[in-house]
PDB file of C-alpha atoms and ligand atoms in Angstrom:
ATOM      1  CA  MET N   1       7.474  27.350   9.979  1.00 46.00           C
ATOM      2  CA  ALA N   2      10.335  24.864   9.831  1.00 67.00           C
ATOM      3  CA  ALA N   3      10.413  22.419   6.947  1.00 85.00           C
ATOM      4  CA  THR N   4       8.815  19.097   7.755  1.00 89.00           C
ATOM      5  CA  ASP N   5      11.330  16.419   8.694  1.00 95.00           C
ATOM      6  CA  PHE N   6       9.993  13.546   6.629  1.00 97.00           C
ATOM      7  CA  ASP N   7      12.960  11.356   7.586  1.00 97.00           C
ATOM      8  CA  ALA N   8      11.990  11.689  11.253  1.00 97.00           C
ATOM      9  CA  LEU N   9       8.367  10.967  10.445  1.00 98.00           C
ATOM     10  CA  LEU N  10       9.321   7.881   8.457  1.00 98.00           C
ATOM     11  CA  ALA N  11      11.599   6.750  11.285  1.00 98.00           C
ATOM     12  CA  ALA N  12       8.710   7.017  13.748  1.00 98.00           C
ATOM     13  CA  ALA N  13       6.519   5.005  11.390  1.00 98.00           C
ATOM     14  CA  ARG N  14       9.212   2.326  11.048  1.00 98.00           C
ATOM     15  CA  ALA N  15       9.638   2.094  14.811  1.00 98.00           C
ATOM     16  CA  VAL N  16       5.941   1.676  15.560  1.00 98.00           C
ATOM     17  CA  ARG N  17       5.555  -0.755  12.667  1.00 98.00           C
ATOM     18  CA  GLU N  18       7.675  -3.204  14.638  1.00 98.00           C
ATOM     19  CA  ARG N  19       4.867  -3.387  17.196  1.00 98.00           C
ATOM     20  CA  ALA N  20       2.119  -4.112  14.685  1.00 98.00           C
ATOM     21  CA  HIS N  21      -0.211  -6.960  15.541  1.00 99.00           C
ATOM     22  CA  ALA N  22      -0.627  -8.579  12.144  1.00 98.00           C
ATOM     23  CA  PRO N  23      -0.644 -12.356  12.676  1.00 98.00           C
ATOM     24  CA  TYR N  24      -3.243 -12.930   9.939  1.00 98.00           C
ATOM     25  CA  SER N  25      -1.998 -10.895   7.005  1.00 98.00           C
ATOM     26  CA  ARG N  26       1.601 -10.806   8.241  1.00 98.00           C
ATOM     27  CA  PHE N  27       1.645  -7.372   6.635  1.00 98.00           C
ATOM     28  CA  LYS N  28       2.899  -4.907   9.201  1.00 98.00           C
ATOM     29  CA  VAL N  29       2.254  -1.208   8.722  1.00 98.00           C
ATOM     30  CA  GLY N  30       3.357   1.832  10.697  1.00 98.00           C
ATOM     31  CA  ALA N  31       2.040   5.370  10.391  1.00 99.00           C
ATOM     32  CA  ALA N  32       3.230   8.632  11.893  1.00 98.00           C
ATOM     33  CA  LEU N  33       1.398  11.953  11.836  1.00 98.00           C
ATOM     34  CA  LEU N  34       2.708  15.431  12.535  1.00 98.00           C
ATOM     35  CA  ASP N  35       0.159  17.644  14.284  1.00 98.00           C
ATOM     36  CA  GLU N  36      -0.239  21.417  14.295  1.00 98.00           C
ATOM     37  CA  LEU N  37       1.969  21.727  17.387  1.00 98.00           C
ATOM     38  CA  GLY N  38       4.859  19.829  15.807  1.00 98.00           C
ATOM     39  CA  ARG N  39       4.190  16.661  17.746  1.00 98.00           C
ATOM     40  CA  VAL N  40       4.442  13.209  16.188  1.00 98.00           C
ATOM     41  CA  HIS N  41       1.774  10.561  16.791  1.00 98.00           C
ATOM     42  CA  ALA N  42       2.303   6.988  15.714  1.00 98.00           C
ATOM     43  CA  GLY N  43       0.115   3.968  15.127  1.00 98.00           C
ATOM     44  CA  CYS N  44       0.414   0.430  13.824  1.00 99.00           C
ATOM     45  CA  ASN N  45      -2.126  -1.980  12.401  1.00 98.00           C
ATOM     46  CA  VAL N  46      -3.896  -4.123  14.967  1.00 98.00           C
ATOM     47  CA  GLU N  47      -5.591  -7.161  13.455  1.00 98.00           C
ATOM     48  CA  ASN N  48      -8.218  -9.328  15.089  1.00 98.00           C
ATOM     49  CA  ALA N  49      -9.245 -12.990  14.957  1.00 98.00           C
ATOM     50  CA  ALA N  50     -12.611 -11.651  13.790  1.00 98.00           C
ATOM     51  CA  TYR N  51     -10.924 -10.285  10.680  1.00 98.00           C
ATOM     52  CA  PRO N  52     -13.129  -7.255   9.865  1.00 98.00           C
ATOM     53  CA  GLN N  53     -12.440  -5.823  13.306  1.00 98.00           C
ATOM     54  CA  GLY N  54      -8.810  -5.114  12.463  1.00 98.00           C
ATOM     55  CA  LEU N  55      -7.541  -1.538  12.543  1.00 98.00           C
ATOM     56  CA  CYS N  56      -5.215   0.168  10.103  1.00 98.00           C
ATOM     57  CA  ALA N  57      -2.043   1.879  11.251  1.00 99.00           C
ATOM     58  CA  GLU N  58      -3.338   5.267  10.135  1.00 98.00           C
ATOM     59  CA  ALA N  59      -6.480   4.879  12.239  1.00 98.00           C
ATOM     60  CA  GLY N  60      -4.373   4.205  15.313  1.00 98.00           C
ATOM     61  CA  ALA N  61      -2.186   7.214  14.641  1.00 99.00           C
ATOM     62  CA  ILE N  62      -5.222   9.447  14.149  1.00 99.00           C
ATOM     63  CA  ALA N  63      -6.683   8.215  17.435  1.00 98.00           C
ATOM     64  CA  ALA N  64      -3.404   8.990  19.208  1.00 98.00           C
ATOM     65  CA  LEU N  65      -3.319  12.497  17.702  1.00 99.00           C
ATOM     66  CA  VAL N  66      -6.867  13.241  18.787  1.00 98.00           C
ATOM     67  CA  ALA N  67      -6.317  11.747  22.236  1.00 98.00           C
ATOM     68  CA  ALA N  68      -3.319  14.067  22.675  1.00 98.00           C
ATOM     69  CA  GLY N  69      -5.434  17.099  21.805  1.00 98.00           C
ATOM     70  CA  GLY N  70      -4.291  17.484  18.206  1.00 98.00           C
ATOM     71  CA  THR N  71      -6.760  18.896  15.718  1.00 98.00           C
ATOM     72  CA  ARG N  72      -4.803  18.980  12.442  1.00 98.00           C
ATOM     73  CA  VAL N  73      -2.672  16.527  10.493  1.00 98.00           C
ATOM     74  CA  VAL N  74       0.132  18.584   8.947  1.00 98.00           C
ATOM     75  CA  ALA N  75       2.186  15.756   7.438  1.00 98.00           C
ATOM     76  CA  ALA N  76       1.968  11.966   7.340  1.00 98.00           C
ATOM     77  CA  ALA N  77       4.233   8.998   6.773  1.00 98.00           C
ATOM     78  CA  VAL N  78       3.231   5.389   6.122  1.00 98.00           C
ATOM     79  CA  VAL N  79       5.668   2.494   6.084  1.00 98.00           C
ATOM     80  CA  GLY N  80       4.905  -1.000   4.858  1.00 97.00           C
ATOM     81  CA  VAL N  81       6.789  -3.622   2.930  1.00 93.00           C
ATOM     82  CA  GLY N  82       8.215  -2.923  -0.503  1.00 80.00           C
ATOM     83  CA  PRO N  83       8.458  -3.083  -3.409  1.00 87.00           C
ATOM     84  CA  ARG N  84       4.863  -1.947  -3.783  1.00 95.00           C
ATOM     85  CA  LEU N  85       3.886   1.334  -2.190  1.00 98.00           C
ATOM     86  CA  THR N  86       1.892   0.977   1.023  1.00 98.00           C
ATOM     87  CA  THR N  87      -0.444   3.850   0.362  1.00 98.00           C
ATOM     88  CA  PRO N  88      -3.311   4.464   2.786  1.00 98.00           C
ATOM     89  CA  CYS N  89      -6.428   2.430   2.036  1.00 98.00           C
ATOM     90  CA  GLY N  90      -9.527   4.245   0.871  1.00 98.00           C
ATOM     91  CA  GLY N  91     -11.044   4.354   4.321  1.00 98.00           C
ATOM     92  CA  CYS N  92      -7.894   5.819   5.823  1.00 98.00           C
ATOM     93  CA  ARG N  93      -7.689   8.473   3.115  1.00 98.00           C
ATOM     94  CA  GLN N  94     -11.122   9.615   4.228  1.00 98.00           C
ATOM     95  CA  LYS N  95     -10.141   9.422   7.901  1.00 98.00           C
ATOM     96  CA  LEU N  96      -7.147  11.657   7.210  1.00 99.00           C
ATOM     97  CA  ARG N  97      -9.404  14.062   5.316  1.00 98.00           C
ATOM     98  CA  GLU N  98     -11.219  14.817   8.547  1.00 98.00           C
ATOM     99  CA  PHE N  99      -8.086  16.520   9.887  1.00 98.00           C
ATOM    100  CA  ALA N 100      -6.408  17.742   6.694  1.00 98.00           C
ATOM    101  CA  ARG N 101      -7.099  19.097   3.237  1.00 98.00           C
ATOM    102  CA  ASP N 102      -5.804  18.439  -0.259  1.00 98.00           C
ATOM    103  CA  ASP N 103      -2.327  19.807   0.479  1.00 98.00           C
ATOM    104  CA  LEU N 104      -1.494  17.225   3.178  1.00 98.00           C
ATOM    105  CA  PRO N 105       1.824  15.607   2.192  1.00 98.00           C
ATOM    106  CA  ILE N 106       1.948  11.823   2.682  1.00 98.00           C
ATOM    107  CA  ALA N 107       5.353  10.125   2.471  1.00 98.00           C
ATOM    108  CA  ILE N 108       5.402   6.408   1.708  1.00 98.00           C
ATOM    109  CA  GLY N 109       8.396   4.366   2.758  1.00 98.00           C
ATOM    110  CA  ASP N 110       9.853   0.943   3.290  1.00 97.00           C
ATOM    111  CA  ALA N 111      12.421  -0.246   5.803  1.00 95.00           C
ATOM    112  CA  GLN N 112      15.140   1.928   4.331  1.00 95.00           C
ATOM    113  CA  HIS N 113      13.837   4.561   1.994  1.00 96.00           C
ATOM    114  CA  GLU N 114      11.181   7.070   1.201  1.00 97.00           C
ATOM    115  CA  LEU N 115       9.623   5.581  -1.922  1.00 97.00           C
ATOM    116  CA  ALA N 116       7.109   8.222  -2.908  1.00 97.00           C
ATOM    117  CA  ARG N 117       5.302  11.297  -1.734  1.00 98.00           C
ATOM    118  CA  PHE N 118       1.735  12.233  -2.535  1.00 98.00           C
ATOM    119  CA  THR N 119      -0.731  14.823  -1.427  1.00 98.00           C
ATOM    120  CA  LEU N 120      -4.055  13.797   0.029  1.00 98.00           C
ATOM    121  CA  GLY N 121      -5.693  15.532  -2.891  1.00 98.00           C
ATOM    122  CA  GLU N 122      -3.873  13.217  -5.284  1.00 98.00           C
ATOM    123  CA  LEU N 123      -4.935  10.137  -3.346  1.00 98.00           C
ATOM    124  CA  LEU N 124      -8.503  11.259  -2.693  1.00 98.00           C
ATOM    125  CA  PRO N 125      -9.583  13.690  -5.413  1.00 98.00           C
ATOM    126  CA  HIS N 126     -12.870  15.557  -5.223  1.00 98.00           C
ATOM    127  CA  ASN N 127     -13.137  14.575  -1.595  1.00 98.00           C
ATOM    128  CA  PHE N 128     -15.879  15.200   0.897  1.00 98.00           C
ATOM    129  CA  GLY N 129     -14.969  16.829   4.201  1.00 97.00           C
ATOM    130  CA  PRO N 130     -16.211  18.606   7.286  1.00 97.00           C
ATOM    131  CA  GLU N 131     -16.675  21.893   5.398  1.00 96.00           C
ATOM    132  CA  HIS N 132     -19.470  20.316   3.388  1.00 97.00           C
ATOM    133  CA  LEU N 133     -21.510  20.063   6.557  1.00 97.00           C
ATOM    134  CA  ALA N 134     -20.740  23.576   7.812  1.00 91.00           C
TER     135      ALA N 134
HETATM  136  N1  THU Y   1      -3.064  -1.683   6.376  1.00 75.71           N
HETATM  137  C1  THU Y   1      -2.778  -0.562   7.090  1.00 75.71           C
HETATM  138  O1  THU Y   1      -2.632  -0.623   8.327  1.00 75.71           O
HETATM  139  N2  THU Y   1      -2.631   0.609   6.432  1.00 75.71           N
HETATM  140  C2  THU Y   1      -2.630   0.740   5.089  1.00 75.71           C
HETATM  141  O2  THU Y   1      -2.423   1.831   4.597  1.00 75.71           O
HETATM  142  C3  THU Y   1      -2.897  -0.431   4.241  1.00 75.71           C
HETATM  143  C4  THU Y   1      -3.289  -1.681   4.949  1.00 75.71           C
HETATM  144  C5  THU Y   1      -3.171  -2.965   7.089  1.00 75.71           C
HETATM  145  C6  THU Y   1      -4.538  -3.517   7.271  1.00 75.71           C
HETATM  146  C7  THU Y   1      -4.229  -4.983   7.489  1.00 75.71           C
HETATM  147  O3  THU Y   1      -3.924  -5.192   8.863  1.00 75.71           O
HETATM  148  C8  THU Y   1      -2.979  -5.225   6.670  1.00 75.71           C
HETATM  149  O4  THU Y   1      -2.427  -3.955   6.410  1.00 75.71           O
HETATM  150  C9  THU Y   1      -3.227  -5.944   5.356  1.00 75.71           C
HETATM  151  O5  THU Y   1      -4.227  -5.316   4.646  1.00 75.71           O
END
């Protein structure tokens, strides 16, 4: 299989980040996911006047992947605002776990650069997944 193009994934995350609806936090996030067919699915955070109803970028990207018929997340990219790393929140780490395992690579970027790369296993050690229920 071809090497994952993390630059392309980060570019997709940057592009969708522009469309984020984040009038309350003013913290825009974009996420892009590569599925098992090599397709890229993007999502941005969508906040709500009833604050807890807001959605993370990763959740939107996962919904797009599933809606397109994807079943696996092969690689992920998340772009926020530097200098701190916009790593997926705890809830989104678990959401990603539903469609990936410990070896999922997650690139974290800002407007210009890839800042770091983690695996899901690093971000969510000793995780609980679908196999536990099989
Ligand atoms: N946010 C994401 O969309 N993804 C992350 O990985 C971290 C946080 C959003 C949620 C909220 O709209 C804003 O960033 C500030 O927390």
